[in-house]
Rosetta silent file (secondary structure, phi, psi, omega in degrees, C-alpha in Angstrom):
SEQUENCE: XXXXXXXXXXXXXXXXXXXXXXXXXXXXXXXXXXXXXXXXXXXXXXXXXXXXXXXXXXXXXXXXXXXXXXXXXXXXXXXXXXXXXXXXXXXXXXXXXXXXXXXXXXXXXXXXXXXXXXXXXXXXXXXXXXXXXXXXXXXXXXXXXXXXXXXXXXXXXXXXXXXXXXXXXXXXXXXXXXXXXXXXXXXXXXXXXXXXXXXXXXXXXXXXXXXXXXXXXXXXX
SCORE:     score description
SCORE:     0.000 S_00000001
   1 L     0.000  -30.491 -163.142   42.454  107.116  123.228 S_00000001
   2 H   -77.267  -60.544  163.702   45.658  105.601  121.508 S_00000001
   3 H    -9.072  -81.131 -163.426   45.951  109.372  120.605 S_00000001
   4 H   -79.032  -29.170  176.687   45.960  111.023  123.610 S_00000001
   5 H   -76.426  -16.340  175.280   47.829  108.493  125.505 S_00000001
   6 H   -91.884   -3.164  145.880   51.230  108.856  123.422 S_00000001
   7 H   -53.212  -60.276 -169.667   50.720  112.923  124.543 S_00000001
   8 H   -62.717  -21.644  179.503   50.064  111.676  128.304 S_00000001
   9 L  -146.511   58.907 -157.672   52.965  109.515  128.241 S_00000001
  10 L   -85.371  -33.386  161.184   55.045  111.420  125.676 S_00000001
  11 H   -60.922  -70.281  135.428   58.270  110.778  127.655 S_00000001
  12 H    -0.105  -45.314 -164.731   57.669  107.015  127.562 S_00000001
  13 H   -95.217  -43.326  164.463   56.668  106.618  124.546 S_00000001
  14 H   -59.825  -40.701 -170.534   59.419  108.664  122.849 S_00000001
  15 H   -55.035  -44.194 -155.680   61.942  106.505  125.158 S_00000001
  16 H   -63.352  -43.204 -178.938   60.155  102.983  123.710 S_00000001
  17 H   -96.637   -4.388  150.274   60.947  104.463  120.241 S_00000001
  18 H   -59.570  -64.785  157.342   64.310  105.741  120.425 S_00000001
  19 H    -5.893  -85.160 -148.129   64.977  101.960  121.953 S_00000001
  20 H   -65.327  -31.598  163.395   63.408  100.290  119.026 S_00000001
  21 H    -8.227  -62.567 -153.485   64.986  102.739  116.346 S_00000001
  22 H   -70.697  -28.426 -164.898   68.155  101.471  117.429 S_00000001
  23 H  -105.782  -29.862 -153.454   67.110   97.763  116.834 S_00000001
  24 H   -54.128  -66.527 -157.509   65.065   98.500  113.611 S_00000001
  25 L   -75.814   16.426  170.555   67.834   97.249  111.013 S_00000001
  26 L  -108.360   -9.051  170.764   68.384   94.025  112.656 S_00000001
  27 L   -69.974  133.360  160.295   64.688   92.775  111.828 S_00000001
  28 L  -119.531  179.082  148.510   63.763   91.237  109.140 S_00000001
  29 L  -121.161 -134.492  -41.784   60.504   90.102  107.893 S_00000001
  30 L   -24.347  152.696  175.387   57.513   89.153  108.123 S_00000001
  31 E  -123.293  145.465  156.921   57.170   90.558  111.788 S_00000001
  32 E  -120.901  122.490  168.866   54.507   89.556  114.362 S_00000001
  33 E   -98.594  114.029 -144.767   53.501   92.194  116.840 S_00000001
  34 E  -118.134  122.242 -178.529   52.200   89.956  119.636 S_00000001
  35 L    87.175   -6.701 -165.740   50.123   91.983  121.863 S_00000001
  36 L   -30.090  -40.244 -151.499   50.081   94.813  119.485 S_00000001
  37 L    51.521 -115.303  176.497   47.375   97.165  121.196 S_00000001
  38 L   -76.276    3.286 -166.961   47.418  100.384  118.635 S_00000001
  39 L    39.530   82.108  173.737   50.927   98.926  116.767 S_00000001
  40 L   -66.392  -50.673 -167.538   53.044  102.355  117.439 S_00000001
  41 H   -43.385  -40.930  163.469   55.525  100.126  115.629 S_00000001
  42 H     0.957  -75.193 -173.830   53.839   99.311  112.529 S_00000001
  43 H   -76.005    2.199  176.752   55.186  102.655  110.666 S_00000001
  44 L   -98.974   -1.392  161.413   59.418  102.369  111.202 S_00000001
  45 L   -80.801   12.241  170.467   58.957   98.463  109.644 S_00000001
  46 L   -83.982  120.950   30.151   57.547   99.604  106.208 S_00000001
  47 L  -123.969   51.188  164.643   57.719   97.959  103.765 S_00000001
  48 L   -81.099  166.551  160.280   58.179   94.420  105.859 S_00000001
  49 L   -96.920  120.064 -136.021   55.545   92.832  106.229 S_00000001
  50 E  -116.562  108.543  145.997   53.777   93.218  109.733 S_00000001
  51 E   -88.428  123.737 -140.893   51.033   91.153  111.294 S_00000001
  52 E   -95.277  137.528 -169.533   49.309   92.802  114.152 S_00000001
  53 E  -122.714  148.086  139.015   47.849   90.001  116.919 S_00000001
  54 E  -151.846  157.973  129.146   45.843   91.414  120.277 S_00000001
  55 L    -5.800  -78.663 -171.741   43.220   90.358  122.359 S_00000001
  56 L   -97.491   95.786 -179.880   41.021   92.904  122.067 S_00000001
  57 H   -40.241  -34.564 -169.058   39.048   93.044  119.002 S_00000001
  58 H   -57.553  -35.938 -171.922   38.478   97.000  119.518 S_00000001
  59 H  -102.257   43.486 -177.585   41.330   97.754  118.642 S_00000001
  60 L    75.719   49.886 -171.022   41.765   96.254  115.346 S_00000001
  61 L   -77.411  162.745  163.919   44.252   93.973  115.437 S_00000001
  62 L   -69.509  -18.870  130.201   44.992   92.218  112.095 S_00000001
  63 E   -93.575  139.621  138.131   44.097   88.556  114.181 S_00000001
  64 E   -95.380  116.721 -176.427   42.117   88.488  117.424 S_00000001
  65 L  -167.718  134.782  159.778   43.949   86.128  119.449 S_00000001
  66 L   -34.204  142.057  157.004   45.798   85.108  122.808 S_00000001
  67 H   -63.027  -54.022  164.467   49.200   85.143  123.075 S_00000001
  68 H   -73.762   21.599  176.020   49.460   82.125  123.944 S_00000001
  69 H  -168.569   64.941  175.213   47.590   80.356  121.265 S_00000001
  70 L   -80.648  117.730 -166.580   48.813   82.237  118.470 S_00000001
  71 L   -71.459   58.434  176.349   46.940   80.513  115.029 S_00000001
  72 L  -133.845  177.543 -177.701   49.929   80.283  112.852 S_00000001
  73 L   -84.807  147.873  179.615   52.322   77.580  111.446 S_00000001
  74 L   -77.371  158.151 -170.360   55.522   76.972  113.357 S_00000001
  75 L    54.809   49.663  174.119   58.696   78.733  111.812 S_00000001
  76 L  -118.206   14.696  175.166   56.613   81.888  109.440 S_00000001
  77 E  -144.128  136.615 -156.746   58.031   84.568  110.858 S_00000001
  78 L   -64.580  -18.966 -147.733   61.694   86.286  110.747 S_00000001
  79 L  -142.568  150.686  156.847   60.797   88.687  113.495 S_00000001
  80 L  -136.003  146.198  166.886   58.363   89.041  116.945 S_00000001
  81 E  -127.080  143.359  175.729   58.017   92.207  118.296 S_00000001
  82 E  -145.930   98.115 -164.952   56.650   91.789  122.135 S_00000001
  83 E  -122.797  107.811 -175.292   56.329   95.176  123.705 S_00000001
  84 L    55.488   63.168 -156.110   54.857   95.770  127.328 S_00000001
  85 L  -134.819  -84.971 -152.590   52.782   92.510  126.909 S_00000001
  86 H   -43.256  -43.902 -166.731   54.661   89.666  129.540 S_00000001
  87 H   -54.488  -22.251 -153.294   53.691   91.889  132.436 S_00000001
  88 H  -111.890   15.862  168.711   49.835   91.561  131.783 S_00000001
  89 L   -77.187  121.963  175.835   50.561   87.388  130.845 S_00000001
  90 L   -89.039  -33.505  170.844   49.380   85.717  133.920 S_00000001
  91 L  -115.099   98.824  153.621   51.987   82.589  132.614 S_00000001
  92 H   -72.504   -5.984  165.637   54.561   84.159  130.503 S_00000001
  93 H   -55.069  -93.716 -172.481   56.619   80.617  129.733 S_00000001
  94 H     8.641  -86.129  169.500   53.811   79.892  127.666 S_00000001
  95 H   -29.797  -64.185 -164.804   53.443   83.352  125.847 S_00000001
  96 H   -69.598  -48.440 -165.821   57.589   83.279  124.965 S_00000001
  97 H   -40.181  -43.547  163.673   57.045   79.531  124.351 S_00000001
  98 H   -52.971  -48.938 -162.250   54.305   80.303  121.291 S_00000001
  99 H   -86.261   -5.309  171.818   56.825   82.864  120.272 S_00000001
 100 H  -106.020   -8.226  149.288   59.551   80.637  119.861 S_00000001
 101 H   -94.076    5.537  172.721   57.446   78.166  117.310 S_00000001
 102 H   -83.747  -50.742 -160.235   56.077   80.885  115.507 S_00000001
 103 E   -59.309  124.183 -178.230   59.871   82.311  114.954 S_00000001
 104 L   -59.817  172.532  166.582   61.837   80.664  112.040 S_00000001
 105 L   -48.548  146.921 -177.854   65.724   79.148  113.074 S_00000001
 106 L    50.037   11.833 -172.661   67.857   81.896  113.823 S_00000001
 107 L   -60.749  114.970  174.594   64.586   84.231  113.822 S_00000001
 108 E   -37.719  124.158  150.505   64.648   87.656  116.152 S_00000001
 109 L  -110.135  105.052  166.743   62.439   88.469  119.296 S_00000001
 110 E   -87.178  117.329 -175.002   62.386   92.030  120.304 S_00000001
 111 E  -122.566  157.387  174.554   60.644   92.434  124.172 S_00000001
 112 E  -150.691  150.856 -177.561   60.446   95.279  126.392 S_00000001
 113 E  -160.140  151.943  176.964   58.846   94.894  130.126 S_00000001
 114 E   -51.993  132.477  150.667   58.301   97.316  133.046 S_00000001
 115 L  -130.240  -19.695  134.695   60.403   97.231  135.606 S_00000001
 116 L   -93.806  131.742  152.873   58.752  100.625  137.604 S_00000001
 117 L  -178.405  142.289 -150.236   55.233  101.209  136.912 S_00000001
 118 L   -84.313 -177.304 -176.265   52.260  101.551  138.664 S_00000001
 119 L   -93.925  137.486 -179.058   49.179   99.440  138.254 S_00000001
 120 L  -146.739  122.380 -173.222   47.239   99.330  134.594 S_00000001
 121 L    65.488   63.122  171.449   44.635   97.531  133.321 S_00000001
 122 L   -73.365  147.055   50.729   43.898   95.923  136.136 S_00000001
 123 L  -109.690  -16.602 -154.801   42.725   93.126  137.172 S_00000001
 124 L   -83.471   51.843 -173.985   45.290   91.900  134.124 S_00000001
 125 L  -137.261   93.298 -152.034   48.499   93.488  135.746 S_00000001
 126 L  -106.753  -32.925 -178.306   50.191   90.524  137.016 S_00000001
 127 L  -120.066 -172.719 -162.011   54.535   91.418  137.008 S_00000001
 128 L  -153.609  140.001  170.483   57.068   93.520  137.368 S_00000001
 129 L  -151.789  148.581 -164.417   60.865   92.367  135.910 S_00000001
 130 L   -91.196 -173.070 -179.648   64.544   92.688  136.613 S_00000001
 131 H   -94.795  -17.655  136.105   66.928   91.971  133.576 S_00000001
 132 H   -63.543  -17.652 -177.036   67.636   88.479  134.893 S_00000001
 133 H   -84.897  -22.453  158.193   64.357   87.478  135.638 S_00000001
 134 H   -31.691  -76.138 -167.421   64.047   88.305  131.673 S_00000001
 135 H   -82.955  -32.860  151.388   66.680   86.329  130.368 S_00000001
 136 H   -72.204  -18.978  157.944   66.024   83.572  132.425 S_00000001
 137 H   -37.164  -68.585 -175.367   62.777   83.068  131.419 S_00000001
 138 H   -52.980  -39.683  159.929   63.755   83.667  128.040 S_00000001
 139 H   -62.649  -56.964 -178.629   66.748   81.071  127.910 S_00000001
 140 L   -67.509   18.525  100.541   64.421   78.368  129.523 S_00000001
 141 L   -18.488  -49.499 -167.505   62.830   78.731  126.472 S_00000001
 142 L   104.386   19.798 -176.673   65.234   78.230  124.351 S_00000001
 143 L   -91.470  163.549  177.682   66.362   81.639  123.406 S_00000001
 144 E  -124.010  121.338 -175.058   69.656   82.753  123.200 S_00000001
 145 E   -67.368  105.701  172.462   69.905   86.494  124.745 S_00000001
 146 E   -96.899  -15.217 -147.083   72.013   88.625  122.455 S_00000001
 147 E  -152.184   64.449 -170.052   70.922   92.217  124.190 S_00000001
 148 E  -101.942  111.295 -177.603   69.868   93.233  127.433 S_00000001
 149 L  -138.420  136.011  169.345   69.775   97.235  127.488 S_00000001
 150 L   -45.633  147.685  150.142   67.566  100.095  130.073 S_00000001
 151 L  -140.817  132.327 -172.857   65.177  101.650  128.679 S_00000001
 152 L    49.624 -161.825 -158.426   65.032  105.448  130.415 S_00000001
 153 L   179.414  175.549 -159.032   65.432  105.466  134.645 S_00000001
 154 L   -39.000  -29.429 -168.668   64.313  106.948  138.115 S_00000001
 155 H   -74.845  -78.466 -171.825   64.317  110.676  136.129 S_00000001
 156 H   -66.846   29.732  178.885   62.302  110.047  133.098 S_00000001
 157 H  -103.638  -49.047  177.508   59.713  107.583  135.421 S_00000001
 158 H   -57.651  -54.640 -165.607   59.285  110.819  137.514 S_00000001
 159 H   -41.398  -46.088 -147.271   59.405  113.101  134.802 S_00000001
 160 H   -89.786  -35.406 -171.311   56.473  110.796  132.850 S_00000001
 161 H   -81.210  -12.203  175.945   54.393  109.953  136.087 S_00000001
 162 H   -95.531  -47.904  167.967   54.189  113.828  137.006 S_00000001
 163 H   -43.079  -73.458  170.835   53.526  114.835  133.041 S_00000001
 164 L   -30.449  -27.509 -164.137   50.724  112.533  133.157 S_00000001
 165 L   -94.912   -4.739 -136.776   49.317  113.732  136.243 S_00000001
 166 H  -117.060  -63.527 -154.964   49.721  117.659  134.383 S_00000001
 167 H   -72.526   -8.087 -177.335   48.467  116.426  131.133 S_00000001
 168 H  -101.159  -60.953 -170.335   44.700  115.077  133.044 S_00000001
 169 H   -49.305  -60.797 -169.964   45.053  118.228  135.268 S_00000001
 170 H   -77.910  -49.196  159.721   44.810  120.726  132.011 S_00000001
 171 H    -2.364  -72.484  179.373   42.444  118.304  130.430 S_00000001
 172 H   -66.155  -26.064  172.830   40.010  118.584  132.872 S_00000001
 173 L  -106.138   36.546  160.460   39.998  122.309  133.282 S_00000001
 174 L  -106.679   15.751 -157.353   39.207  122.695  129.550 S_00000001
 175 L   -94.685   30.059  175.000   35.905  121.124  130.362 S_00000001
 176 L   -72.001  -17.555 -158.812   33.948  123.889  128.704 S_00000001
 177 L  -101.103  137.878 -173.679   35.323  122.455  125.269 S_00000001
 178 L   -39.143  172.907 -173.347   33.942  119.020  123.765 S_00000001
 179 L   -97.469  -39.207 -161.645   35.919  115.985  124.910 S_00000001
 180 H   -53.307  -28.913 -176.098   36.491  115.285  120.711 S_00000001
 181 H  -125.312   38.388  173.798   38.487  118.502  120.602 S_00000001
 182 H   -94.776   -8.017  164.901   39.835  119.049  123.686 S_00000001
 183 H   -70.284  -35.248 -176.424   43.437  117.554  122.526 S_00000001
 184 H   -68.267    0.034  170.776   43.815  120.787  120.564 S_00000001
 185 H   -97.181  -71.133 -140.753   43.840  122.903  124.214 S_00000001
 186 H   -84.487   17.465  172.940   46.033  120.201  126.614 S_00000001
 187 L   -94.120  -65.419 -174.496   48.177  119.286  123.744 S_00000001
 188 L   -35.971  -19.165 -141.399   50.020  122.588  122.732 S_00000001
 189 L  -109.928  -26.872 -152.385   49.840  123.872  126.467 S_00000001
 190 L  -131.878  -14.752 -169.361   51.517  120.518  127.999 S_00000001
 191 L   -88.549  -41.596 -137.834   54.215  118.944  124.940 S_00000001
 192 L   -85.958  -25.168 -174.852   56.354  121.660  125.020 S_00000001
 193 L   -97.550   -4.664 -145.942   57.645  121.165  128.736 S_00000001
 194 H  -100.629  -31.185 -178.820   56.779  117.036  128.527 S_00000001
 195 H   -54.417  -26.406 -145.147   60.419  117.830  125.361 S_00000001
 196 H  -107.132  -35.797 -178.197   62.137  119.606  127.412 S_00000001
 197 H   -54.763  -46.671 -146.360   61.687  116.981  130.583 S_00000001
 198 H   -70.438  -84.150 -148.758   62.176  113.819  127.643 S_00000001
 199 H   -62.158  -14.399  166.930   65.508  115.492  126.914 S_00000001
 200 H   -55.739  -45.971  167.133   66.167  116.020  130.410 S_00000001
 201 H   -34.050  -51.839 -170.715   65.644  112.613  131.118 S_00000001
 202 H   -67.936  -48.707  165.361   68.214  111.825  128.708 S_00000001
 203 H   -62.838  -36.150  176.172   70.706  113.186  130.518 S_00000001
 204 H   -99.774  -23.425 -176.033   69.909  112.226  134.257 S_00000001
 205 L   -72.642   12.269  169.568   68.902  108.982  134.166 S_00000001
 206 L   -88.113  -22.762 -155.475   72.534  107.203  133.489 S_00000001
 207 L   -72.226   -3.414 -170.834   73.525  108.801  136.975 S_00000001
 208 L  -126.846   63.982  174.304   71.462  106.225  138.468 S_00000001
 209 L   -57.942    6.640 -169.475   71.921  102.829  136.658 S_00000001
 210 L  -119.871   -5.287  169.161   70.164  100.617  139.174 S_00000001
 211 L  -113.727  115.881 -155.053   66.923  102.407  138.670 S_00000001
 212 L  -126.034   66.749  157.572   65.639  101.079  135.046 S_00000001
 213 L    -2.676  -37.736 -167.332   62.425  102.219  134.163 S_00000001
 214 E  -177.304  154.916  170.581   62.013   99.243  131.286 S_00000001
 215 E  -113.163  170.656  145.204   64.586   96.531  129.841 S_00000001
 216 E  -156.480  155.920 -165.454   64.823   95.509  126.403 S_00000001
 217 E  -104.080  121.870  179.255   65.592   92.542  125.147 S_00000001
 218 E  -114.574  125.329  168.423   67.164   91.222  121.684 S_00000001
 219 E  -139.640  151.557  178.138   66.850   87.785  121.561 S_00000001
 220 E  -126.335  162.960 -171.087   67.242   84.827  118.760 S_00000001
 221 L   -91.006    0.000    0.000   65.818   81.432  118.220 S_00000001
């Protein structure tokens, strides 16, 4: 599933990791990935050391645990990564509050949150956030905001939300082929336009600076 979903939302996903790219050499570790799901992050942080937290036992986290009752000592870790997590936090003080006694003094939190997207994983789909309602949250905390920057806009939201709808659409009319090997029809047939959209993306979405797809956040303790 983790698979198929960074094809279906291949715009997105590429955006999230250009973003963090960009951030990568300001991290140190150990990092906790809070929220982790699959950890896309995992492989540009080698050789730190990375502990993976979710919820949801399926998908392997290195801890199964709440965000908000994270089972470590305060001040272990140089780094948090918290990425498209606070929306599905029914109390996000809490959530940053854990993350600011797990982080040592002067310690890094990198967050990213929705600010268009439709509803996912419902029932557990609780916000939506501007770049102030970010940073205040985050300052009444105790953080100090070093970074507030878009990530993608109205072009790559359409671009990703039509790709998706494309990428189900060829899917489905493969269904002579097994579902296990059915990425090897809708992927080649659907990536090659979801690149050419990505870089498209790239281009149109500054013309419009008040429609922000995602923030991200650099923040220290």
């Amino acid at each position: 599933m983790a698979e198929l979903n960074y094809f279906k939302f291949y715009i997105g996903k590429k955006l999230f990791a250009r973003r963090f790219r960009a951030v990568l050499r300001q991290l140190g570790g150990p990092v906790l990935d809070i929220g982790a799901g699959a950890a896309p992050f995992r492989k540009f942080l080698q050789p730190l050391r990375v502990v993976t937290v979710d919820v949801d036992p399926r998908l392997r986290p290195d801890i199964a645990a709440s965000v908000i009752r994270a089972p470590f000592r305060a001040g272990v870790f140089a780094s948090v990564i918290c990425t498209e997590v606070l929306e599905h936090v029914a109390e996000p003080g809490p959530c940053l509050k854990e993350i600011h006694r797990t982080l040592k003094p002067g310690g890094l939190l990198y967050l990213t949150a929705p600010m268009m997207w439709p509803l996912h994983y419902e029932p557990h789909d609780f916000y939506r956030y501007t770049r102030y309602g970010l940073e205040y949250m985050l300052k009444k905390e105790g953080f100090h905001v070093l970074e507030t920057v878009p990530v993608g806009g109205l072009f790559s939201f359409i671009f990703m939300r039509l790709g998706e709808k494309l990428f189900n659409l060829v899917h489905k009319i493969a269904f002579f082929i097994p579902k296990s090997l059915r990425r090897f029809w809708t992927v080649p047939l659907t990536l090659p336009l979801f690149h050419v959209l990505y870089l498209l993306s790239l281009v149109l979405d500054p013309l419009m600076k008040k429609d922000v797809f995602a923030w991200s956040v650099l923040a220290q303790k």
